[in-house]
Short mmCIF file of C-alpha atoms (C1' of nucleotides) in Angstrom, two decimals:
data_model
loop_
_atom_site.label_atom_id
_atom_site.label_comp_id
_atom_site.label_asym_id
_atom_site.label_seq_id
_atom_site.Cartn_x
_atom_site.Cartn_y
_atom_site.Cartn_z
CA UNK A 1120 123.26 42.17 102.74
CA UNK A 1121 121.91 43.65 99.33
CA UNK A 1122 123.30 42.96 95.97
CA UNK A 1123 123.85 46.80 95.64
CA UNK A 1124 127.42 47.18 94.32
CA UNK A 1125 128.27 50.05 96.74
CA UNK A 1126 127.43 47.45 99.64
CA UNK A 1127 129.10 44.82 98.52
CA UNK A 1128 131.97 43.82 100.52
CA UNK A 1129 130.76 46.50 102.91
CA UNK A 1130 131.51 44.03 105.90
CA UNK A 1131 133.14 46.75 108.14
CA UNK A 1132 129.80 47.88 109.34
CA UNK A 1133 129.05 44.30 110.05
CA UNK A 1134 131.90 43.39 112.12
CA UNK A 1135 131.92 46.87 113.79
CA UNK A 1136 128.11 46.58 114.81
CA UNK A 1137 128.33 42.77 115.90
CA UNK A 1138 131.51 43.58 118.18
CA UNK A 1139 129.72 46.61 119.53
CA UNK A 1140 126.65 44.13 120.46
CA UNK A 1141 128.81 41.81 122.02
CA UNK A 1142 130.77 44.40 124.28
CA UNK A 1143 127.49 45.97 125.33
CA UNK A 1144 126.06 42.58 126.26
CA UNK A 1145 129.14 41.51 127.95
CA UNK A 1146 129.29 44.75 129.87
CA UNK A 1147 125.74 44.83 131.16
CA UNK A 1148 126.30 41.34 132.62
CA UNK A 1149 129.71 42.33 134.46
CA UNK A 1150 127.51 45.41 135.75
CA UNK A 1151 124.65 43.15 136.53
CA UNK A 1152 127.38 40.68 138.42
CA UNK A 1153 128.63 44.07 140.40
CA UNK A 1154 132.15 42.88 138.93
CA UNK A 1155 133.22 46.61 138.59
CA UNK A 1156 135.04 46.22 135.79
CA UNK A 1157 135.00 47.28 131.94
CA UNK A 1158 135.32 45.21 129.04
CA UNK A 1159 138.91 46.53 127.84
CA UNK A 1160 139.94 45.87 132.06
CA UNK A 1161 138.88 42.50 131.36
CA UNK A 1162 140.82 41.98 128.32
CA UNK A 1163 143.86 42.98 129.70
CA UNK A 1164 143.23 41.11 132.87
CA UNK A 1165 142.69 38.24 130.67
CA UNK A 1166 145.79 38.59 128.98
CA UNK A 1167 147.94 39.28 132.27
CA UNK A 1168 146.57 35.84 133.87
CA UNK A 1169 147.55 33.97 130.67
CA UNK A 1170 151.00 34.86 130.77
CA UNK A 1171 151.66 35.38 134.57
CA UNK A 1172 154.36 32.61 134.49
CA UNK A 1173 157.02 35.23 133.03
CA UNK A 1174 155.42 38.42 133.68
CA UNK A 1175 154.44 40.68 131.18
CA UNK A 1176 155.20 44.00 129.86
CA UNK A 1177 152.93 47.18 128.91
CA UNK A 1178 154.31 46.96 125.62
CA UNK A 1179 153.60 43.21 125.10
CA UNK A 1180 150.18 43.80 126.32
CA UNK A 1181 149.49 46.49 123.89
CA UNK A 1182 150.80 44.56 120.93
CA UNK A 1183 148.61 41.53 121.52
CA UNK A 1184 145.29 43.73 122.33
CA UNK A 1185 146.04 46.16 119.26
CA UNK A 1186 145.78 49.11 121.78
CA UNK A 1187 148.44 51.50 121.91
CA UNK A 1188 150.99 52.14 124.68
CA UNK A 1189 149.29 55.08 126.78
CA UNK A 1190 145.67 53.36 126.50
CA UNK A 1191 147.56 50.34 128.10
CA UNK A 1192 148.96 52.41 130.46
CA UNK A 1193 145.68 53.78 131.71
CA UNK A 1194 143.90 50.73 131.74
CA UNK A 1195 146.99 49.49 134.18
CA UNK A 1196 146.72 52.59 136.07
CA UNK A 1197 142.95 51.99 136.70
CA UNK A 1198 143.67 47.95 137.20
CA UNK A 1199 146.21 49.00 139.98
CA UNK A 1200 143.87 51.42 141.72
CA UNK A 1201 141.43 48.55 141.94
CA UNK A 1202 143.88 46.43 143.55
CA UNK A 1203 143.72 43.94 140.41
CA UNK A 1204 147.21 44.06 139.19
CA UNK A 1205 150.69 45.38 139.87
CA UNK A 1206 153.83 46.51 138.31
CA UNK A 1207 157.01 45.30 139.36
CA UNK A 1208 160.18 46.73 138.18
CA UNK A 1209 162.12 44.10 135.63
CA UNK A 1210 165.38 43.40 137.29
CA UNK A 1211 167.23 43.46 134.05
CA UNK A 1212 165.67 46.48 132.38
CA UNK A 1213 164.87 49.35 134.47
CA UNK A 1214 162.63 50.75 131.62
CA UNK A 1215 160.24 48.04 131.89
CA UNK A 1216 157.54 46.66 134.16
CA UNK A 1217 156.46 43.11 134.59
CA UNK A 1218 152.70 43.40 135.27
CA UNK A 1219 151.06 40.74 137.20
CA UNK A 1220 147.62 40.13 139.02
CA UNK A 1221 147.27 40.62 142.60
CA UNK A 1222 145.41 37.98 144.59
CA UNK A 1223 142.31 39.88 144.22
CA UNK A 1224 143.04 40.38 140.39
CA UNK A 1225 143.26 36.28 140.16
CA UNK A 1226 139.83 36.09 141.82
CA UNK A 1227 138.26 38.74 139.74
CA UNK A 1228 139.37 36.62 136.80
CA UNK A 1229 137.63 33.49 138.14
CA UNK A 1230 134.78 35.44 138.91
CA UNK A 1231 134.37 36.79 135.47
CA UNK A 1232 135.31 34.22 133.60
CA UNK A 1233 131.97 32.42 133.63
CA UNK A 1234 130.18 35.22 132.56
CA UNK A 1235 132.73 36.02 129.46
CA UNK A 1236 132.07 32.29 128.66
CA UNK A 1237 128.68 32.41 128.74
CA UNK A 1238 128.38 35.44 126.43
CA UNK A 1239 130.54 33.44 124.08
CA UNK A 1240 128.36 30.49 123.96
CA UNK A 1241 125.13 32.69 123.66
CA UNK A 1242 126.67 34.42 120.97
CA UNK A 1243 127.98 31.50 118.95
CA UNK A 1244 124.69 29.63 119.31
CA UNK A 1245 124.32 26.52 117.38
CA UNK A 1246 127.01 27.57 115.00
CA UNK A 1247 129.04 24.65 113.89
CA UNK A 1248 132.59 23.76 114.43
CA UNK A 1249 133.14 23.99 110.65
CA UNK A 1250 131.80 27.38 110.63
CA UNK A 1251 134.52 28.24 113.59
CA UNK A 1252 136.99 27.30 111.33
CA UNK A 1253 136.12 29.15 108.54
CA UNK A 1254 135.34 32.19 110.88
CA UNK A 1255 138.82 32.18 112.35
CA UNK A 1256 140.12 31.62 108.84
CA UNK A 1257 138.73 34.50 107.26
CA UNK A 1258 139.40 36.74 110.33
CA UNK A 1259 143.07 35.99 110.17
CA UNK A 1260 143.12 36.67 106.62
CA UNK A 1261 141.44 39.80 107.00
CA UNK A 1262 144.08 41.00 109.63
CA UNK A 1263 146.88 39.74 107.91
CA UNK A 1264 145.75 41.16 104.69
CA UNK A 1265 145.48 44.55 106.31
CA UNK A 1266 148.47 44.53 108.21
CA UNK A 1267 150.72 42.73 105.56
CA UNK B 1325 144.03 29.45 117.05
CA UNK B 1326 145.13 27.02 119.64
CA UNK B 1327 142.96 23.82 120.76
CA UNK B 1328 143.25 24.77 124.70
CA UNK B 1329 139.95 24.61 126.04
CA UNK B 1330 140.21 27.99 127.53
CA UNK B 1331 140.88 29.64 124.20
CA UNK B 1332 138.09 27.50 122.16
CA UNK B 1333 135.73 30.11 121.50
CA UNK B 1334 137.54 32.88 122.32
CA UNK B 1335 136.56 34.52 119.05
CA UNK B 1336 135.96 37.94 120.49
CA UNK B 1337 139.43 39.04 120.68
CA UNK B 1338 139.96 38.16 117.06
CA UNK B 1339 136.55 40.18 116.29
CA UNK B 1340 137.81 42.81 118.27
CA UNK B 1341 141.45 42.85 116.86
CA UNK B 1342 140.71 42.37 113.59
CA UNK B 1343 138.40 45.30 113.74
CA UNK B 1344 140.76 47.83 115.46
CA UNK B 1345 143.08 47.16 112.65
CA UNK B 1346 140.60 47.96 109.94
CA UNK B 1347 139.97 51.09 111.50
CA UNK B 1348 143.70 51.93 112.38
CA UNK B 1349 144.30 51.15 108.53
CA UNK B 1350 141.62 53.26 107.03
CA UNK B 1351 142.34 56.32 109.58
CA UNK B 1352 145.95 56.11 108.23
CA UNK B 1353 144.49 56.19 104.83
CA UNK B 1354 142.21 59.27 105.48
CA UNK B 1355 145.02 61.00 107.14
CA UNK B 1356 147.00 60.66 104.60
CA UNK B 1357 144.65 61.93 101.90
CA UNK B 1358 144.23 65.05 104.51
CA UNK B 1359 140.44 64.35 104.33
CA UNK B 1360 139.99 65.51 108.00
CA UNK B 1361 137.62 62.99 109.17
CA UNK B 1362 137.66 60.27 111.52
CA UNK B 1363 136.35 56.63 110.99
CA UNK B 1364 133.22 57.20 113.12
CA UNK B 1365 132.55 60.74 111.14
CA UNK B 1366 132.98 58.51 107.79
CA UNK B 1367 130.50 55.92 109.25
CA UNK B 1368 127.69 58.51 109.88
CA UNK B 1369 128.79 60.55 106.62
CA UNK B 1370 127.83 57.01 104.66
CA UNK B 1371 124.83 56.39 106.63
CA UNK B 1372 123.56 59.71 106.11
CA UNK B 1373 124.23 59.88 102.40
CA UNK B 1374 122.81 56.72 101.70
CA UNK B 1375 119.34 57.76 103.45
CA UNK B 1376 119.27 61.09 102.15
CA UNK B 1377 116.16 60.91 99.88
CA UNK B 1378 114.01 61.13 103.09
CA UNK B 1379 116.27 62.80 105.94
CA UNK B 1380 116.82 60.53 108.66
CA UNK B 1381 116.80 61.31 112.44
CA UNK B 1382 119.71 60.92 114.89
CA UNK B 1383 117.93 58.26 116.73
CA UNK B 1384 117.90 56.09 113.43
CA UNK B 1385 121.49 57.03 112.77
CA UNK B 1386 122.00 55.66 116.62
CA UNK B 1387 120.33 52.24 115.85
CA UNK B 1388 121.86 51.62 112.74
CA UNK B 1389 125.25 52.12 113.59
CA UNK B 1390 124.78 50.75 117.33
CA UNK B 1391 126.03 54.25 118.81
CA UNK B 1392 124.12 55.56 121.80
CA UNK B 1393 122.02 58.66 121.10
CA UNK B 1394 124.72 61.27 122.97
CA UNK B 1395 127.40 59.87 121.03
CA UNK B 1396 125.30 60.62 117.79
CA UNK B 1397 124.45 63.74 118.82
CA UNK B 1398 128.47 64.75 119.45
CA UNK B 1399 129.76 63.51 116.29
CA UNK B 1400 127.01 65.06 114.29
CA UNK B 1401 127.91 68.20 115.87
CA UNK B 1402 131.83 67.61 114.75
CA UNK B 1403 130.16 67.17 111.28
CA UNK B 1404 127.88 70.27 111.56
CA UNK B 1405 131.09 72.17 112.49
CA UNK B 1406 133.08 71.25 109.78
CA UNK B 1407 130.11 72.27 107.52
CA UNK B 1408 129.66 68.42 105.90
CA UNK B 1409 126.19 67.84 107.58
CA UNK B 1410 123.32 69.99 108.60
CA UNK B 1411 120.03 69.68 110.91
CA UNK B 1412 116.87 70.70 109.97
CA UNK B 1413 113.75 70.65 112.20
CA UNK B 1414 111.32 67.97 111.24
CA UNK B 1415 108.01 69.78 110.13
CA UNK B 1416 105.65 67.32 111.61
CA UNK B 1417 107.44 66.50 115.01
CA UNK B 1418 109.44 69.35 116.75
CA UNK B 1419 111.61 66.86 118.65
CA UNK B 1420 113.07 65.41 115.57
CA UNK B 1421 115.67 66.68 113.35
CA UNK B 1422 116.27 65.44 109.57
CA UNK B 1423 120.19 65.17 109.07
CA UNK B 1424 121.42 65.39 105.75
CA UNK B 1425 124.57 66.29 103.91
CA UNK B 1426 125.51 69.78 102.60
CA UNK B 1427 127.33 69.88 99.09
CA UNK B 1428 130.66 69.99 101.03
CA UNK B 1429 129.30 66.75 102.89
CA UNK B 1430 128.58 64.91 99.52
CA UNK B 1431 132.07 66.10 98.30
CA UNK B 1432 133.53 64.57 101.06
CA UNK B 1433 131.77 61.27 101.04
CA UNK B 1434 132.63 61.07 97.33
CA UNK B 1435 136.29 62.13 98.21
CA UNK B 1436 136.47 59.24 100.95
CA UNK B 1437 134.55 56.49 99.41
CA UNK B 1438 137.57 55.12 96.87
CA UNK B 1439 139.65 55.08 99.97
CA UNK B 1440 137.12 53.11 101.89
CA UNK B 1441 136.75 50.74 99.31
CA UNK B 1442 140.66 50.47 98.61
CA UNK B 1443 141.05 49.24 102.12
CA UNK B 1444 138.13 47.04 101.93
CA UNK B 1445 139.41 45.20 98.87
CA UNK B 1446 142.72 45.21 100.53
CA UNK B 1447 141.35 43.48 103.48
CA UNK B 1448 139.71 41.11 101.85
CA UNK B 1449 142.30 39.96 99.53
CA UNK B 1450 141.48 36.69 97.50
CA UNK B 1451 138.77 35.18 99.83
CA UNK B 1452 135.87 33.72 98.19
CA UNK B 1453 132.58 34.84 97.16
CA UNK B 1454 131.65 31.58 99.01
CA UNK B 1455 133.71 32.90 102.16
CA UNK B 1456 131.72 36.22 101.97
CA UNK B 1457 128.55 34.77 102.53
CA UNK B 1458 129.60 32.39 105.41
CA UNK B 1459 131.42 35.27 106.99
CA UNK B 1460 128.06 37.37 106.74
CA UNK B 1461 125.81 34.64 107.94
CA UNK B 1462 128.30 33.94 110.71
CA UNK B 1463 128.50 37.80 111.75
CA UNK B 1464 124.44 38.06 111.59
CA UNK B 1465 124.20 35.23 113.50
CA UNK B 1466 126.19 35.89 116.45
CA UNK B 1467 124.69 39.56 116.05
CA UNK B 1468 121.12 37.96 116.38
CA UNK B 1469 122.36 35.29 118.96
CA UNK B 1470 123.35 38.27 121.28
CA UNK B 1471 120.63 40.68 120.55
CA UNK B 1472 117.78 38.17 120.41
"C1'" DC C 82 183.24 56.77 126.55
"C1'" DA C 83 180.57 60.72 124.19
"C1'" DG C 84 176.95 60.70 121.36
"C1'" DT C 85 173.37 58.90 118.71
"C1'" DT C 86 169.57 55.72 118.02
"C1'" DG C 87 166.25 52.82 119.76
"C1'" DT C 88 162.80 51.52 123.58
"C1'" DA C 89 159.66 51.41 127.48
"C1'" DT C 90 156.46 54.36 129.78
"C1'" DT C 91 153.95 58.76 130.95
"C1'" DT C 92 151.62 62.80 130.13
"C1'" DG C 93 148.82 66.36 127.00
"C1'" DT C 94 145.04 66.71 123.97
"C1'" DT C 95 140.90 65.49 121.12
"C1'" DA C 96 137.48 61.91 119.74
"C1'" DA C 97 134.38 58.51 120.93
"C1'" DA C 98 131.53 55.13 124.34
"C1'" DA C 99 127.96 54.66 127.53
"C1'" DC C 100 125.53 55.63 131.44
"C1'" DA C 101 122.56 59.14 133.89
"C1'" DA C 102 120.10 62.81 134.48
"C1'" DC C 103 117.73 66.52 132.00
"C1'" DT C 104 114.47 69.63 128.59
"C1'" DG C 105 111.25 69.91 125.36
"C1'" DT C 106 107.69 67.95 122.66
"C1'" DT C 107 104.27 64.31 121.44
"C1'" DA C 108 100.75 60.58 122.49
"C1'" DG C 109 97.55 58.69 124.98
"C1'" DT C 110 94.51 58.39 128.98
"C1'" DG C 111 91.03 59.36 132.18
"C1'" DC D 646 91.21 69.55 129.02
"C1'" DA D 647 94.73 67.70 132.93
"C1'" DC D 648 97.91 64.25 133.80
"C1'" DT D 649 100.85 60.94 132.72
"C1'" DA D 650 103.67 58.38 130.00
"C1'" DA D 651 106.69 57.86 125.79
"C1'" DC D 652 110.28 59.83 122.70
"C1'" DA D 653 113.73 63.04 120.61
"C1'" DG D 654 117.63 65.11 121.70
"C1'" DT D 655 121.45 67.77 124.61
"C1'" DT D 656 124.60 67.85 128.77
"C1'" DG D 657 127.92 65.92 132.29
"C1'" DT D 658 131.04 62.30 133.63
"C1'" DT D 659 133.84 58.36 133.17
"C1'" DT D 660 136.57 55.30 130.42
"C1'" DT D 661 138.98 54.19 126.09
"C1'" DA D 662 141.65 55.31 121.60
"C1'" DA D 663 145.02 57.37 119.23
"C1'" DC D 664 148.70 60.62 118.04
"C1'" DA D 665 152.42 63.95 119.41
"C1'" DA D 666 155.86 65.09 122.49
"C1'" DA D 667 158.34 64.06 126.54
"C1'" DT D 668 161.13 61.25 130.46
"C1'" DA D 669 164.31 57.77 131.25
"C1'" DC D 670 166.99 53.97 130.26
"C1'" DA D 671 169.59 50.85 126.87
"C1'" DA D 672 172.38 49.49 123.12
"C1'" DC D 673 175.14 50.44 119.46
"C1'" DT D 674 178.76 53.10 117.20
"C1'" DG D 675 182.74 55.58 116.27
#
DNA sequence: CAGTTGTATTTGTTAAAACAACTGTTAGTG
DNA sequence: CACTAACAGTTGTTTTAACAAATACAACTG
């Protein structure tokens, strides 16, 4: 990072390019393992898995992942087509679906998780716990400054 | 961020969602100002502007922005269609184009820049210079760990 | 209880991402 | 010089992003 005034605070590019590299690396490893899912499908799979006790709506998934509703609809279409997730009508609100994983979906989660964890570890390298807390604090702060 | 072991180091989501919010916010402000460009078009516009002395190839733009060559081809198609950029045959290599901005492209850059800068400032808020250096160090480190 | 407002999801469209396959040009090797 | 490999860019296809508009249902208001 230079001290060129027009570059200072040009952190957008860095976040963006770093995230792109992470996505590319993760996608490649998922492909290599022949898991037949994309990174975005993994992200939804992960969120569904973690909230499976109650079942989760598409809108909730959209908000958590910062995707919009149509995007979530289409990714879930793909997950359903692949037999990894299913839509159950919510009994108290017929507009809503409760999304859950099928047995195959849970298996997929468990197959993919170690790969994701490995990329995380590799990316983090030997950065410290202190770094982690600072990093999270800054990201949260940017997030809140932008949305707030 | 919880201390749940399965969540620790789940920094991918945070980078991803923060970047999405930044993009959404910036896109909205570009739209509000009726600048008629997307965030990705802005990113290319910015990189072309900053390397305009020598003229830059599509491949170089692809590498800098971590987009692949077809994506760059198509975004430049759009910039050219909008009259913001132009392709000049490189005189010493007929495979290559030197991409540069038109007068309208430079005007667009100057019109959009304050908006981008404002979103940057808003996102950064009152985080410190020290934070900035740490943030950049960590992002660079992750980038290198992933690609290296 | 009719009418409005709000919510959950889907469909249509344009832009962008990434891979594969292709054209055309350059460089290197025998 | 012919042959091959490497390089720059384009085209085709599937997935994701995001807006707008539509459908269907729920909740509120008078």
